[in-house]
């Protein structure tokens, strides 16, 4: 049975375990996958916000400069 290291308490846990028997961390195998997904979502929203700000505030200024 393959074992993985719990990301919280660093004890060995079975890949099939639903929680770490030592610290109780739920689903220790997918702990980093959840954090990575939330991090990617955060950066996607930041990039979308920068794109929106550029489109609404910067693009009209650029168009105005070239139309003079």
Short mmCIF file of N, CA and C in Angstrom, two decimals:
data_model
loop_
_atom_site.label_atom_id
_atom_site.label_comp_id
_atom_site.label_asym_id
_atom_site.label_seq_id
_atom_site.Cartn_x
_atom_site.Cartn_y
_atom_site.Cartn_z
N UNK A 1 0.84 -1.17 0.00
CA UNK A 1 0.00 0.00 0.00
C UNK A 1 0.89 1.24 0.00
N UNK A 2 0.78 2.13 -1.01
CA UNK A 2 1.63 3.31 -1.07
C UNK A 2 1.30 4.32 0.03
N UNK A 3 2.34 4.93 0.53
CA UNK A 3 2.18 5.93 1.58
C UNK A 3 2.62 7.29 1.06
N UNK A 4 1.99 8.33 1.57
CA UNK A 4 2.37 9.71 1.27
C UNK A 4 2.60 10.43 2.59
N UNK A 5 3.27 11.56 2.53
CA UNK A 5 3.52 12.36 3.72
C UNK A 5 2.41 13.37 3.90
N UNK A 6 1.88 13.45 5.11
CA UNK A 6 0.84 14.43 5.43
C UNK A 6 1.46 15.82 5.35
N UNK A 7 0.83 16.78 4.66
CA UNK A 7 1.41 18.12 4.52
C UNK A 7 1.38 18.93 5.82
N UNK A 8 0.57 18.53 6.79
CA UNK A 8 0.44 19.28 8.03
C UNK A 8 1.40 18.76 9.09
N UNK A 9 1.33 17.44 9.39
CA UNK A 9 2.14 16.89 10.48
C UNK A 9 3.32 16.05 9.99
N UNK A 10 3.43 15.84 8.68
CA UNK A 10 4.53 15.12 8.05
C UNK A 10 4.64 13.66 8.49
N UNK A 11 3.55 13.03 8.88
CA UNK A 11 3.56 11.60 9.18
C UNK A 11 3.15 10.84 7.92
N UNK A 12 3.45 9.55 7.87
CA UNK A 12 3.13 8.72 6.72
C UNK A 12 1.64 8.34 6.77
N UNK A 13 0.95 8.52 5.64
CA UNK A 13 -0.48 8.26 5.54
C UNK A 13 -0.73 7.46 4.28
N UNK A 14 -1.66 6.53 4.33
CA UNK A 14 -2.04 5.77 3.15
C UNK A 14 -2.70 6.69 2.13
N UNK A 15 -2.50 6.39 0.84
CA UNK A 15 -3.14 7.18 -0.21
C UNK A 15 -4.65 7.02 -0.18
N UNK A 16 -5.13 5.93 0.38
CA UNK A 16 -6.57 5.69 0.42
C UNK A 16 -7.24 6.27 1.66
N UNK A 17 -6.47 6.86 2.56
CA UNK A 17 -7.04 7.40 3.80
C UNK A 17 -7.86 8.65 3.51
N UNK A 18 -8.96 8.79 4.21
CA UNK A 18 -9.81 9.98 4.07
C UNK A 18 -9.36 11.11 4.97
N UNK A 19 -8.56 10.78 6.00
CA UNK A 19 -8.02 11.79 6.91
C UNK A 19 -6.73 11.25 7.51
N UNK A 20 -5.88 12.14 7.93
CA UNK A 20 -4.63 11.74 8.58
C UNK A 20 -4.96 11.20 9.97
N UNK A 21 -4.48 10.01 10.33
CA UNK A 21 -4.80 9.47 11.65
C UNK A 21 -4.11 10.22 12.79
N UNK A 22 -3.05 10.95 12.50
CA UNK A 22 -2.33 11.65 13.56
C UNK A 22 -2.91 13.03 13.85
N UNK A 23 -3.10 13.84 12.79
CA UNK A 23 -3.56 15.22 13.01
C UNK A 23 -5.00 15.47 12.58
N UNK A 24 -5.58 14.54 11.79
CA UNK A 24 -6.97 14.69 11.37
C UNK A 24 -7.17 15.53 10.13
N UNK A 25 -6.09 15.88 9.44
CA UNK A 25 -6.21 16.68 8.20
C UNK A 25 -7.06 15.92 7.19
N UNK A 26 -8.18 16.51 6.73
CA UNK A 26 -9.03 15.82 5.76
C UNK A 26 -8.36 15.76 4.39
N UNK A 27 -8.38 14.60 3.77
CA UNK A 27 -7.86 14.36 2.43
C UNK A 27 -6.42 14.88 2.26
N UNK A 28 -5.46 14.30 2.97
CA UNK A 28 -4.08 14.80 2.91
C UNK A 28 -3.43 14.59 1.54
N UNK A 29 -3.94 13.69 0.71
CA UNK A 29 -3.35 13.44 -0.61
C UNK A 29 -3.62 14.63 -1.54
N UNK A 30 -4.79 15.23 -1.49
CA UNK A 30 -5.16 16.33 -2.38
C UNK A 30 -5.01 17.70 -1.74
N UNK A 31 -4.28 17.80 -0.65
CA UNK A 31 -4.11 19.07 0.06
C UNK A 31 -3.49 20.13 -0.85
N UNK A 32 -2.41 19.79 -1.53
CA UNK A 32 -1.73 20.76 -2.38
C UNK A 32 -2.51 21.06 -3.66
N UNK A 33 -3.27 20.09 -4.14
CA UNK A 33 -4.06 20.31 -5.35
C UNK A 33 -5.12 21.38 -5.10
N UNK A 34 -5.73 21.37 -3.92
CA UNK A 34 -6.74 22.38 -3.59
C UNK A 34 -6.09 23.75 -3.47
N UNK A 35 -4.95 23.82 -2.80
CA UNK A 35 -4.27 25.10 -2.66
C UNK A 35 -3.80 25.63 -4.01
N UNK A 36 -3.34 24.76 -4.88
CA UNK A 36 -2.88 25.19 -6.20
C UNK A 36 -4.06 25.73 -7.00
N UNK A 37 -5.22 25.08 -6.91
CA UNK A 37 -6.40 25.53 -7.65
C UNK A 37 -6.82 26.92 -7.17
N UNK A 38 -6.83 27.14 -5.87
CA UNK A 38 -7.20 28.45 -5.35
C UNK A 38 -6.18 29.52 -5.74
N UNK A 39 -4.92 29.17 -5.75
CA UNK A 39 -3.89 30.11 -6.18
C UNK A 39 -4.04 30.48 -7.64
N UNK A 40 -4.32 29.49 -8.48
CA UNK A 40 -4.53 29.76 -9.91
C UNK A 40 -5.76 30.64 -10.13
N UNK A 41 -6.81 30.39 -9.37
CA UNK A 41 -8.02 31.21 -9.49
C UNK A 41 -7.72 32.65 -9.08
N UNK A 42 -6.95 32.83 -8.02
CA UNK A 42 -6.59 34.17 -7.57
C UNK A 42 -5.84 34.93 -8.67
N UNK A 43 -4.81 34.28 -9.27
CA UNK A 43 -4.02 34.96 -10.29
C UNK A 43 -4.81 35.21 -11.55
N UNK A 44 -5.74 34.33 -11.87
CA UNK A 44 -6.61 34.56 -13.02
C UNK A 44 -7.46 35.81 -12.80
N UNK A 45 -7.99 35.98 -11.60
CA UNK A 45 -8.78 37.17 -11.29
C UNK A 45 -7.92 38.44 -11.31
N UNK A 46 -6.69 38.36 -10.85
CA UNK A 46 -5.79 39.52 -10.88
C UNK A 46 -5.50 39.92 -12.32
N UNK A 47 -5.18 38.94 -13.16
CA UNK A 47 -4.89 39.24 -14.57
C UNK A 47 -6.12 39.79 -15.28
N UNK A 48 -7.29 39.23 -14.98
CA UNK A 48 -8.53 39.75 -15.58
C UNK A 48 -8.79 41.18 -15.13
N UNK A 49 -8.52 41.49 -13.87
CA UNK A 49 -8.69 42.86 -13.37
C UNK A 49 -7.75 43.84 -14.03
N UNK A 50 -6.51 43.42 -14.24
CA UNK A 50 -5.55 44.28 -14.93
C UNK A 50 -5.97 44.51 -16.37
N UNK A 51 -6.45 43.45 -17.03
CA UNK A 51 -6.92 43.58 -18.40
C UNK A 51 -8.12 44.52 -18.49
N UNK A 52 -9.04 44.39 -17.56
CA UNK A 52 -10.22 45.27 -17.53
C UNK A 52 -9.80 46.73 -17.32
N UNK A 53 -8.91 46.96 -16.37
CA UNK A 53 -8.45 48.33 -16.10
C UNK A 53 -7.74 48.91 -17.32
N UNK A 54 -6.95 48.08 -17.98
CA UNK A 54 -6.28 48.55 -19.19
C UNK A 54 -7.25 48.90 -20.29
N UNK A 55 -8.27 48.08 -20.44
CA UNK A 55 -9.26 48.30 -21.50
C UNK A 55 -10.10 49.55 -21.21
N UNK A 56 -10.50 49.75 -19.97
CA UNK A 56 -11.40 50.86 -19.62
C UNK A 56 -10.66 52.18 -19.46
N UNK A 57 -9.44 52.15 -18.87
CA UNK A 57 -8.77 53.40 -18.55
C UNK A 57 -7.62 53.75 -19.50
N UNK A 58 -6.85 52.78 -19.93
CA UNK A 58 -5.67 53.07 -20.74
C UNK A 58 -5.99 53.11 -22.23
N UNK A 59 -6.77 52.18 -22.71
CA UNK A 59 -7.06 52.11 -24.14
C UNK A 59 -7.70 53.40 -24.68
N UNK A 60 -8.67 54.02 -24.00
CA UNK A 60 -9.20 55.29 -24.52
C UNK A 60 -8.14 56.39 -24.61
N UNK A 61 -7.19 56.41 -23.70
CA UNK A 61 -6.11 57.40 -23.77
C UNK A 61 -5.22 57.15 -24.98
N UNK A 62 -4.93 55.90 -25.25
CA UNK A 62 -4.09 55.55 -26.40
C UNK A 62 -4.80 55.92 -27.71
N UNK A 63 -6.06 55.62 -27.81
CA UNK A 63 -6.84 55.94 -29.00
C UNK A 63 -6.90 57.45 -29.18
N UNK A 64 -7.08 58.19 -28.11
CA UNK A 64 -7.15 59.64 -28.17
C UNK A 64 -5.83 60.24 -28.67
N UNK A 65 -4.71 59.70 -28.24
CA UNK A 65 -3.42 60.20 -28.67
C UNK A 65 -3.22 60.00 -30.17
N UNK A 66 -3.60 58.84 -30.68
CA UNK A 66 -3.39 58.56 -32.10
C UNK A 66 -4.44 59.22 -33.00
N UNK A 67 -5.55 59.70 -32.45
CA UNK A 67 -6.57 60.37 -33.25
C UNK A 67 -6.35 61.87 -33.35
N UNK A 68 -5.33 62.39 -32.72
CA UNK A 68 -5.09 63.83 -32.78
C UNK A 68 -4.44 64.25 -34.05
#
